[in-house]
């Protein structure tokens, strides 16, 4: 039993266009969790600047993520929607965690290896330390649950390791400061579901990502109906009809991906979708997938475009959210300082 009240935190980087993987892997879960939990949804702009960004594009991208949250159905009154850089405590706690985490832990992070590529010597220190900032995002609010896609699992595990080490290293001071059962919770990832890892539409072995050069590899939240239809029709498949059960999907990554997407969009399961479409040809299934995707994503894209015209409104949501986030973060950061022995 955790002594910590349940609280949800998640974040998305303001880089590139949001795609179906972001939507199904993360945002759909945000929309569901707001019904049962206290939630903070962050636009992690400090994570974005771990690689070069053009200032005007970054500003627009921050607003775009906030617009996507709202357009998808996250209520900015009930939940806290904000951008990371407006709450200085994120960077402050990240520094503390840089002193808790070990080089060896960060050296194992696969996302750093992917993003840094061959030229590691030339990667920013921020890109290397990215996971300690992410741990700070979560633990600054003592959040207990983190809805993310599969690719973030390793980072959440690192956040748990940091929380654990902080609790151990400072156990005496934590107790002396009146906290029972450790200071930080060990946050749990919420990953399950048929779209925890949405794959590239042109190659079922690669994950759908913002950075793939081909627009046909992903469906973007801002795509209009015709574009969505075209991308689904061009999506790679194999020559066999669809199988009737899950075992029949093994070794057929493209089929598995499209079925998973359909299931997630329809709030259903892979099994149920296979029951419905088992034995069907891809062409028939794709038509149904187009109809479903257009029905679900079309209104979100339209609302995003409308909200993006109203930057004054978006900025006011972010300001209000940041203020509410600071009200939670400030006292927790003060307690961290007391535990560490820093004078405030
Ligand atoms: P990012 O755009 O990297 O900030 O990712 C934002 C959220 O989307 C995170 O929770 C990711 O795990 C999730 N995500 C990104 N790509 C995918 C994908 N292909 N499938 C499922 N979830 C994803
Ligand atoms: N690293 C996450 C991603 O690339 C984004 C992120 C930053 C995040 N801070 C977070 C996600 C805190 C969940 C919780 O997708």
Coordinates of C-alpha atoms in Angstrom, one line a residue, residues 2-335:
X2 CA 1.4 3.3 -1.0
X3 CA 0.9 6.2 1.5
X4 CA 0.8 8.6 -1.4
X5 CA -2.5 9.8 -2.8
X6 CA -2.9 8.9 -6.5
X7 CA -1.9 11.6 -8.9
X8 CA -1.3 11.4 -12.6
X9 CA 1.4 13.2 -14.5
X10 CA 2.4 13.0 -18.2
X11 CA 4.1 15.2 -20.8
X12 CA 4.6 15.5 -24.5
X13 CA 7.5 17.3 -26.2
X14 CA 6.6 20.3 -28.4
X15 CA 8.6 19.0 -31.4
X16 CA 7.1 18.1 -34.8
X17 CA 3.5 17.2 -35.5
X18 CA 1.6 15.0 -33.1
X19 CA 0.8 11.7 -34.7
X20 CA -1.5 8.7 -34.1
X21 CA 1.1 7.1 -31.8
X22 CA 1.1 10.1 -29.5
X23 CA -2.7 10.2 -29.6
X24 CA -3.3 6.5 -28.9
X25 CA -0.2 5.8 -26.7
X26 CA -0.7 8.9 -24.5
X27 CA -3.5 11.4 -25.1
X28 CA -6.4 8.9 -25.2
X29 CA -5.3 7.7 -21.8
X30 CA -5.2 11.3 -20.4
X31 CA -8.8 11.8 -21.5
X32 CA -9.9 8.6 -19.7
X33 CA -7.8 9.3 -16.5
X34 CA -9.2 12.8 -15.9
X35 CA -12.5 11.2 -14.9
X36 CA -11.0 9.3 -12.0
X37 CA -7.8 11.1 -11.0
X38 CA -6.2 14.4 -10.2
X39 CA -4.0 15.0 -13.4
X40 CA -1.3 17.3 -14.6
X41 CA -0.5 17.3 -18.3
X42 CA 2.6 19.1 -19.3
X43 CA 4.1 20.5 -22.5
X44 CA 7.7 19.6 -21.9
X45 CA 9.5 22.5 -23.6
X46 CA 12.7 22.1 -21.6
X47 CA 13.0 18.6 -23.0
X48 CA 12.5 20.0 -26.5
X49 CA 15.6 22.2 -26.3
X50 CA 17.9 19.2 -25.6
X51 CA 18.2 19.3 -29.4
X52 CA 18.3 22.6 -31.5
X53 CA 14.9 24.4 -32.0
X54 CA 14.0 27.4 -34.0
X55 CA 12.4 29.9 -31.4
X56 CA 9.3 30.8 -33.5
X57 CA 8.6 27.2 -34.3
X58 CA 9.1 26.2 -30.7
X59 CA 6.6 28.8 -29.5
X60 CA 4.0 27.6 -32.0
X61 CA 4.7 23.9 -31.2
X62 CA 4.1 24.5 -27.4
X63 CA 0.7 26.1 -28.2
X64 CA 0.0 23.2 -30.6
X65 CA 0.5 20.5 -27.9
X66 CA -1.7 22.5 -25.5
X67 CA -4.4 22.8 -28.3
X68 CA -4.1 19.0 -29.0
X69 CA -4.8 18.2 -25.3
X70 CA -7.8 20.4 -25.2
X71 CA -9.1 19.4 -28.7
X72 CA -8.8 15.8 -27.7
X73 CA -11.1 16.3 -24.7
X74 CA -8.7 17.1 -21.8
X75 CA -10.6 19.7 -19.6
X76 CA -8.2 22.5 -18.7
X77 CA -10.4 23.6 -15.8
X78 CA -10.5 20.2 -14.1
X79 CA -6.9 19.3 -15.0
X80 CA -3.7 21.2 -14.9
X81 CA -2.4 21.9 -18.4
X82 CA 0.9 23.8 -18.4
X83 CA 4.3 24.2 -20.0
X84 CA 7.3 23.0 -18.0
X85 CA 9.5 26.1 -18.4
X86 CA 6.9 28.2 -16.5
X87 CA 7.5 26.2 -13.4
X88 CA 11.1 26.8 -12.4
X89 CA 11.1 23.9 -9.9
X90 CA 11.3 21.4 -12.7
X91 CA 14.8 22.5 -13.5
X92 CA 15.7 22.9 -9.8
X93 CA 14.6 19.3 -8.9
X94 CA 16.3 18.0 -12.0
X95 CA 19.6 19.4 -10.8
X96 CA 19.1 17.6 -7.4
X97 CA 18.4 14.4 -9.4
X98 CA 21.5 14.9 -11.5
X99 CA 23.3 14.5 -8.2
X100 CA 21.3 11.4 -7.2
X101 CA 21.3 9.4 -10.5
X102 CA 24.5 7.6 -11.6
X103 CA 26.3 7.9 -14.9
X104 CA 26.0 4.2 -15.3
X105 CA 22.2 4.4 -15.1
X106 CA 22.0 7.1 -17.8
X107 CA 24.5 5.3 -20.0
X108 CA 22.0 2.5 -20.4
X109 CA 19.2 4.7 -21.7
X110 CA 18.3 3.5 -25.2
X111 CA 16.5 6.8 -26.2
X112 CA 19.8 8.7 -25.7
X113 CA 21.7 6.2 -27.8
X114 CA 19.0 6.6 -30.6
X115 CA 18.9 10.3 -30.5
X116 CA 22.6 11.0 -30.1
X117 CA 23.4 8.6 -32.9
X118 CA 27.0 8.0 -33.9
X119 CA 28.2 11.5 -32.8
X120 CA 27.8 11.1 -29.1
X121 CA 30.6 13.5 -28.2
X122 CA 28.6 16.2 -29.9
X123 CA 25.3 15.6 -28.1
X124 CA 24.2 18.2 -25.5
X125 CA 24.6 17.4 -21.9
X126 CA 20.8 18.1 -21.7
X127 CA 20.1 15.2 -24.0
X128 CA 22.1 12.9 -21.8
X129 CA 20.5 14.2 -18.6
X130 CA 17.0 14.2 -20.3
X131 CA 15.7 11.3 -18.1
X132 CA 16.6 13.1 -14.8
X133 CA 14.5 16.1 -15.9
X134 CA 11.7 13.6 -16.7
X135 CA 12.0 12.1 -13.2
X136 CA 11.8 15.6 -11.8
X137 CA 8.7 16.3 -13.8
X138 CA 6.9 13.4 -12.3
X139 CA 8.3 13.5 -8.7
X140 CA 7.9 17.2 -8.3
X141 CA 4.2 16.5 -7.8
X142 CA 4.8 13.1 -6.1
X143 CA 2.8 11.7 -9.0
X144 CA 2.0 8.0 -8.7
X145 CA 0.8 7.1 -12.2
X146 CA 2.3 8.0 -15.6
X147 CA 0.4 7.3 -18.8
X148 CA 2.9 6.9 -21.6
X149 CA 3.7 4.8 -24.7
X150 CA 5.9 1.7 -24.5
X151 CA 9.0 3.6 -25.5
X152 CA 9.0 5.6 -22.2
X153 CA 9.0 2.5 -20.0
X154 CA 12.8 2.6 -19.4
X155 CA 12.6 6.3 -18.4
X156 CA 9.9 5.6 -15.8
X157 CA 12.0 2.8 -14.4
X158 CA 14.8 5.3 -14.1
X159 CA 12.5 7.7 -12.3
X160 CA 11.6 4.9 -9.8
X161 CA 15.3 4.2 -9.3
X162 CA 15.9 7.9 -8.6
X163 CA 13.0 8.0 -6.1
X164 CA 14.2 4.9 -4.4
X165 CA 17.8 6.1 -4.1
X166 CA 16.7 9.5 -2.8
X167 CA 14.5 7.8 -0.2
X168 CA 17.3 5.6 0.9
X169 CA 20.2 8.1 0.8
X170 CA 18.3 10.6 2.9
X171 CA 16.2 8.2 4.9
X172 CA 17.3 9.7 8.2
X173 CA 16.7 13.3 7.2
X174 CA 13.4 12.3 5.6
X175 CA 12.2 10.8 8.8
X176 CA 13.6 13.7 10.9
X177 CA 11.5 16.0 8.6
X178 CA 8.4 14.1 9.5
X179 CA 7.8 12.1 6.4
X180 CA 6.8 8.4 6.9
X181 CA 7.3 5.7 4.3
X182 CA 9.8 7.6 2.1
X183 CA 9.5 11.0 0.5
X184 CA 8.9 10.1 -3.1
X185 CA 6.4 7.5 -4.4
X186 CA 7.7 5.0 -6.9
X187 CA 5.7 6.1 -10.0
X188 CA 4.0 3.4 -12.1
X189 CA 3.8 3.5 -15.9
X190 CA 0.4 3.1 -17.4
X191 CA 1.2 1.5 -20.8
X192 CA -1.2 -1.3 -21.5
X193 CA -3.6 -1.4 -24.4
X194 CA -3.6 -2.3 -28.1
X195 CA -1.7 0.8 -29.1
X196 CA 1.1 1.0 -26.6
X197 CA 3.5 1.0 -29.5
X198 CA 2.0 2.2 -32.8
X199 CA 4.2 1.2 -35.7
X200 CA 5.3 3.0 -38.9
X201 CA 2.7 2.6 -41.6
X202 CA 5.4 1.9 -44.2
X203 CA 7.4 -0.5 -42.1
X204 CA 5.7 -2.5 -39.3
X205 CA 9.0 -3.1 -37.5
X206 CA 9.7 0.6 -36.9
X207 CA 7.8 2.7 -34.4
X208 CA 5.7 5.6 -35.7
X209 CA 7.7 8.7 -35.0
X210 CA 7.7 12.4 -35.5
X211 CA 11.1 12.2 -37.1
X212 CA 10.6 9.7 -40.0
X213 CA 11.2 11.5 -43.3
X214 CA 8.1 10.0 -44.9
X215 CA 4.8 11.7 -44.2
X216 CA 3.2 8.4 -45.2
X217 CA 4.8 6.7 -42.3
X218 CA 2.4 8.3 -39.8
X219 CA -1.1 9.8 -39.5
X220 CA -0.8 13.3 -38.0
X221 CA -3.5 14.8 -35.8
X222 CA -3.7 17.7 -38.1
X223 CA -4.3 15.6 -41.2
X224 CA -7.6 16.2 -43.0
X225 CA -9.9 13.4 -44.0
X226 CA -8.6 12.9 -47.5
X227 CA -5.0 12.7 -46.2
X228 CA -6.0 10.2 -43.5
X229 CA -7.7 8.0 -46.1
X230 CA -4.8 8.2 -48.5
X231 CA -2.3 7.2 -45.8
X232 CA -4.4 4.3 -44.6
X233 CA -4.8 3.0 -48.2
X234 CA -1.1 3.3 -48.9
X235 CA -0.2 1.6 -45.6
X236 CA 2.0 -1.5 -46.1
X237 CA 0.2 -4.9 -45.7
X238 CA 0.8 -8.5 -46.7
X239 CA -1.0 -10.7 -49.2
X240 CA -2.9 -12.9 -46.7
X241 CA -6.4 -12.3 -45.5
X242 CA -6.7 -11.2 -41.8
X243 CA -6.4 -14.0 -39.2
X244 CA -9.2 -14.9 -36.8
X245 CA -7.1 -15.0 -33.7
X246 CA -4.1 -13.3 -32.1
X247 CA -1.7 -16.1 -32.8
X248 CA -2.3 -15.6 -36.5
X249 CA -0.8 -12.1 -36.2
X250 CA 2.7 -13.4 -35.3
X251 CA 5.2 -12.6 -38.0
X252 CA 2.7 -10.1 -39.5
X253 CA 3.7 -6.8 -38.0
X254 CA 1.8 -4.6 -40.4
X255 CA -1.5 -6.5 -39.9
X256 CA -0.9 -6.5 -36.1
X257 CA -0.4 -2.7 -36.2
X258 CA -3.5 -1.9 -38.2
X259 CA -5.6 -4.2 -36.1
X260 CA -4.2 -2.6 -32.9
X261 CA -4.9 0.9 -34.3
X262 CA -8.5 -0.1 -35.1
X263 CA -9.0 -1.6 -31.6
X264 CA -7.6 1.5 -29.9
X265 CA -9.6 4.0 -31.9
X266 CA -12.7 1.9 -31.3
X267 CA -11.9 1.5 -27.6
X268 CA -12.0 -2.2 -28.2
X269 CA -9.5 -5.1 -28.1
X270 CA -7.4 -6.9 -30.7
X271 CA -9.4 -10.1 -30.1
X272 CA -12.7 -8.4 -30.7
X273 CA -11.5 -6.7 -33.9
X274 CA -10.2 -10.1 -35.2
X275 CA -13.5 -11.7 -34.4
X276 CA -15.2 -9.1 -36.6
X277 CA -12.6 -9.0 -39.5
X278 CA -11.0 -12.4 -39.4
X279 CA -10.9 -13.9 -42.9
X280 CA -11.5 -10.4 -44.5
X281 CA -9.2 -9.0 -47.1
X282 CA -7.1 -5.9 -46.2
X283 CA -9.0 -3.8 -48.7
X284 CA -12.3 -4.2 -46.9
X285 CA -10.7 -3.8 -43.5
X286 CA -8.9 -0.6 -44.6
X287 CA -12.1 1.0 -45.7
X288 CA -13.6 0.5 -42.3
X289 CA -10.4 1.7 -40.7
X290 CA -10.5 4.9 -42.8
X291 CA -14.1 5.5 -41.8
X292 CA -13.3 5.0 -38.1
X293 CA -10.1 7.1 -38.2
X294 CA -11.8 10.0 -40.0
X295 CA -14.8 9.9 -37.6
X296 CA -12.5 10.0 -34.5
X297 CA -9.6 12.2 -35.7
X298 CA -11.4 14.6 -38.0
X299 CA -13.2 16.6 -35.3
X300 CA -10.0 16.7 -33.2
X301 CA -7.9 18.1 -36.1
X302 CA -10.6 20.7 -36.8
X303 CA -10.8 21.8 -33.2
X304 CA -7.0 22.0 -33.0
X305 CA -6.9 24.3 -36.0
X306 CA -9.6 26.5 -34.4
X307 CA -7.7 26.7 -31.1
X308 CA -4.4 27.4 -32.8
X309 CA -5.9 30.6 -34.1
X310 CA -6.6 31.7 -30.5
X311 CA -3.2 31.9 -29.0
X312 CA -4.4 34.4 -26.3
X313 CA -6.7 31.7 -25.0
X314 CA -4.0 28.9 -25.2
X315 CA -1.5 31.2 -23.4
X316 CA -4.1 31.9 -20.7
X317 CA -4.6 28.2 -20.1
X318 CA -0.9 27.6 -19.8
X319 CA -0.4 30.6 -17.4
X320 CA -3.3 29.4 -15.3
X321 CA -2.1 25.8 -15.3
X322 CA 1.5 26.9 -14.4
X323 CA 0.2 28.9 -11.5
X324 CA -1.7 25.9 -10.2
X325 CA 1.3 23.6 -10.8
X326 CA 3.6 25.9 -8.9
X327 CA 1.2 25.8 -5.9
X328 CA 1.8 22.1 -5.7
X329 CA 5.5 22.1 -6.7
X330 CA 6.7 24.9 -4.5
X331 CA 6.0 23.3 -1.1
X332 CA 7.4 19.9 -2.3
X333 CA 10.6 21.6 -3.5
X334 CA 10.9 23.4 -0.2
X335 CA 10.7 20.0 1.6

